[in-house]
C-alpha positions in Angstrom: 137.5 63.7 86.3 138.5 63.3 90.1 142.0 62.8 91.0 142.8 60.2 93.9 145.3 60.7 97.0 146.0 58.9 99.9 146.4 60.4 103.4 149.1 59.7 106.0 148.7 56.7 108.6 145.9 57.6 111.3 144.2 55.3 113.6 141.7 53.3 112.6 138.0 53.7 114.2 136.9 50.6 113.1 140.0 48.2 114.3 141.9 50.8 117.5 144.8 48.5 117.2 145.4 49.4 114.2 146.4 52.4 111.9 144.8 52.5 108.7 145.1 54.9 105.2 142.5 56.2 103.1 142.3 56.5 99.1 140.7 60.2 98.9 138.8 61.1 95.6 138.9 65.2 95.2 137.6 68.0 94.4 134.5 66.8 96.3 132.2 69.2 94.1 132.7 67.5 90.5 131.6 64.6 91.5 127.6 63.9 90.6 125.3 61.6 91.8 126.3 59.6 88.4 130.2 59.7 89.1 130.0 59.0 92.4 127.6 55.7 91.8 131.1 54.7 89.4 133.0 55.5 92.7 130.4 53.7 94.8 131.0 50.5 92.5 134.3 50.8 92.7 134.2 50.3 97.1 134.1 53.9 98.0 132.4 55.6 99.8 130.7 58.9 101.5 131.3 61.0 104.9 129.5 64.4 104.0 131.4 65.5 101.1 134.6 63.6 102.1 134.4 60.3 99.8 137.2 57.7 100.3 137.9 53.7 100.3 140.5 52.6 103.0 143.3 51.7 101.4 145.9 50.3 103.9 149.4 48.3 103.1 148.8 45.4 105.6 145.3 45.2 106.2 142.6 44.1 103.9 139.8 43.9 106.8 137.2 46.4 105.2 135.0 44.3 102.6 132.8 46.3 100.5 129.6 44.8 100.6 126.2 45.0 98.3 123.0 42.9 98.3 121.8 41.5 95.6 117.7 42.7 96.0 116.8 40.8 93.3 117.8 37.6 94.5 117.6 38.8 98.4 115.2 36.2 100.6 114.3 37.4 104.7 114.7 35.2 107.4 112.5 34.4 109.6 113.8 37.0 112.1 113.9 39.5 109.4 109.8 39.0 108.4 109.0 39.3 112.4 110.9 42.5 112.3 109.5 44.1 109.2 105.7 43.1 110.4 106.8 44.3 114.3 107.2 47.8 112.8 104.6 48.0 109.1 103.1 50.5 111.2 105.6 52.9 111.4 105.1 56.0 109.2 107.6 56.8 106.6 108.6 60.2 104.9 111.6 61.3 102.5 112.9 64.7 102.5 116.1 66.7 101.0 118.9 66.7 103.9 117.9 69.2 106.5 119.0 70.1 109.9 116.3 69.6 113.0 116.8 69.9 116.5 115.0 66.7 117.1 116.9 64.9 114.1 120.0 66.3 116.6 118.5 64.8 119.9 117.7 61.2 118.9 121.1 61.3 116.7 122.8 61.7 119.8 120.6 59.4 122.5 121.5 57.2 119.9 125.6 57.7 120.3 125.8 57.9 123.9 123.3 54.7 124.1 125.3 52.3 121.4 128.8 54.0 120.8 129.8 55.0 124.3 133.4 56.2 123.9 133.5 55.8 120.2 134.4 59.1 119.9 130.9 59.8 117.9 129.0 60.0 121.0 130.5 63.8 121.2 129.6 65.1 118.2 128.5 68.9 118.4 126.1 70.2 116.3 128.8 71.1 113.4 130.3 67.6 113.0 126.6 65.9 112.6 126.2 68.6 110.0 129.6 67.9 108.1 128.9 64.3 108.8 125.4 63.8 107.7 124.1 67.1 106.0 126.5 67.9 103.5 125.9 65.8 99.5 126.4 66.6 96.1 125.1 63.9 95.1 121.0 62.5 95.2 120.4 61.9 98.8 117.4 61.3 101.0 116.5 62.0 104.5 113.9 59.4 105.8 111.8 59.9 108.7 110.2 56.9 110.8 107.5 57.9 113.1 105.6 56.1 115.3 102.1 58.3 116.1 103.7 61.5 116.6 107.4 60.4 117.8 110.8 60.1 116.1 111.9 56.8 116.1 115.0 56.9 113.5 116.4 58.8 111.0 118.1 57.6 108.1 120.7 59.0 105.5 120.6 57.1 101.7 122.2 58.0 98.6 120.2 56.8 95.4 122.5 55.9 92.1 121.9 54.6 89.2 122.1 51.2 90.1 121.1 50.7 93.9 120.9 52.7 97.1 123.6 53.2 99.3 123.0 53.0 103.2 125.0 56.2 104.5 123.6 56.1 108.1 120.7 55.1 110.2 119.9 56.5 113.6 116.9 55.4 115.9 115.4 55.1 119.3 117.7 52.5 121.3 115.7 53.0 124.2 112.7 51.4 122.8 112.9 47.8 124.5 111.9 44.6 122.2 112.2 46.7 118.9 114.3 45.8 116.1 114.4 49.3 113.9 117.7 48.5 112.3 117.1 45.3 110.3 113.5 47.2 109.4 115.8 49.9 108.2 117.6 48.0 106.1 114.7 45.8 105.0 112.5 48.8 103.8 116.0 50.2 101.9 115.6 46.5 100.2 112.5 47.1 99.0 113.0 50.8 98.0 115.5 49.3 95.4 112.7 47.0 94.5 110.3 50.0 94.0 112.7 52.0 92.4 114.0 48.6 89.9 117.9 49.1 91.9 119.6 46.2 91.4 122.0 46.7 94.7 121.8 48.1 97.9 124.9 49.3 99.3 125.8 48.8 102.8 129.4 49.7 103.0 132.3 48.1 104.6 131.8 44.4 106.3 134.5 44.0 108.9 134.6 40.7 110.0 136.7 41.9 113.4 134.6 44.6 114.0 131.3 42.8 116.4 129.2 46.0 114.8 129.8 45.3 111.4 128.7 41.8 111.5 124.7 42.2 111.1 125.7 43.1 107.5 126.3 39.4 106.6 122.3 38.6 107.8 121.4 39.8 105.0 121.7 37.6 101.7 123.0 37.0 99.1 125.9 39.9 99.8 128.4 40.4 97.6 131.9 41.0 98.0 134.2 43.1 96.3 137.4 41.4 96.0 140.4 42.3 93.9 137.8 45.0 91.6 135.2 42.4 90.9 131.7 42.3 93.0 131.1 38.1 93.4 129.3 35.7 96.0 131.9 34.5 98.6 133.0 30.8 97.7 134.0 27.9 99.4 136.5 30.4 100.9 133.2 32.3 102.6 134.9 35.7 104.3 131.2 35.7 105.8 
């Protein structure tokens, strides 16, 4: 069984005003694809082998969030987005390390998280980062003819797939690869009969978070229990 811990104050990437503390579940290498879907349920989450759920006195911004695939309807934007890109050619492969995965990962930093602190990743923290599992995880590959055009990092668990990461080609003018991303994760679940797909944390503060609430119906998990929002609608 994992034991839990919780680190000391540190500041918070999502929220810089702000110091935040993590809930850390260890030792890393006991936990399975099946105990970490538990974990998962229960609003944590995966960096590499370092999974944690913030867990922070005075702040209750993060919102774990899941969509409900079987109940999940696309928007009008959404059903553009998925035709604009059918064509795209799709592969899944066991987390491996390629220079070209390296090069669009970090085109991709420097072109939508200047200064983020991400955007100087060297080749050891994408590895720790994105490379490292011990649980079922996929690397997908998106190729348009013969170029890279995003890269994305999903865990599959027993009950849904959870989003780790998604990189792509933010150079590409009038495209719309990250709502495809997440619309072809939908329908993975579909293919695979998931019930959820996980997307992580839903900031409402945070202006990059909030694409997450496009995509419905999303639950929340508030005090332990995964519901719709209510009449008091965080989203």
């Amino acid at each position: 069984m994992p034991k839990f811990h919780t680190t000391n104050p540190y500041s918070c990437s999502y929220l810089p005003d702000r110091l935040a503390c993590s809930e850390i579940a260890t030792p890393e290498h006991l936990i399975d694809t099946k105990a970490y879907g538990k974990l998962v349920q229960a609003g944590f989450r995966r960096s590499g082998h370092y999974i944690y759920r913030p867990c922070c006195e005075h702040c209750q911004a993060c919102q774990s969030v899941r969509v409900t695939v079987k109940t999940f309807t696309s928007k009008r934007a959404q059903r553009r987005a998925w035709k604009l890109h059918q064509h795209l050619v799709v592969t899944q492969h066991p987390l491996h390390y390629k220079p070209e995965h390296y090069a669009l990962y970090q085109r991709y930093q420097s072109k939508r998280h200047l200064g983020g602190g991400m955007d100087n990743d060297c080749r050891e923290q994408y590895h720790n980062f994105l490379l490292q599992s011990y649980v079922n995880s996929k690397l997908v590959e998106f190729h348009e003819a013969d170029q890279l055009r995003m890269i994305s990092i999903i865990d599959i668990l027993p009950d849904g797939i959870s989003s780790v990461y998604t990189f792509f080609d933010a150079d590409i003018a009038h495209a719309s690869f990250g709502t495809y991303n997440i619309l072809w994760q939908i329908e993975q679940c579909r293919q695979l009969d998931l019930d959820y797909l996980y997307l992580g944390y839903w900031i409402k503060e945070n202006k990059k978070m909030r694409y997450k609430a496009n995509f419905q119906p999303l639950e929340v998990l508030i005090n332990g229990r995964w519901q719709l929002p209510g009449s008091g609608n965080i989203l």
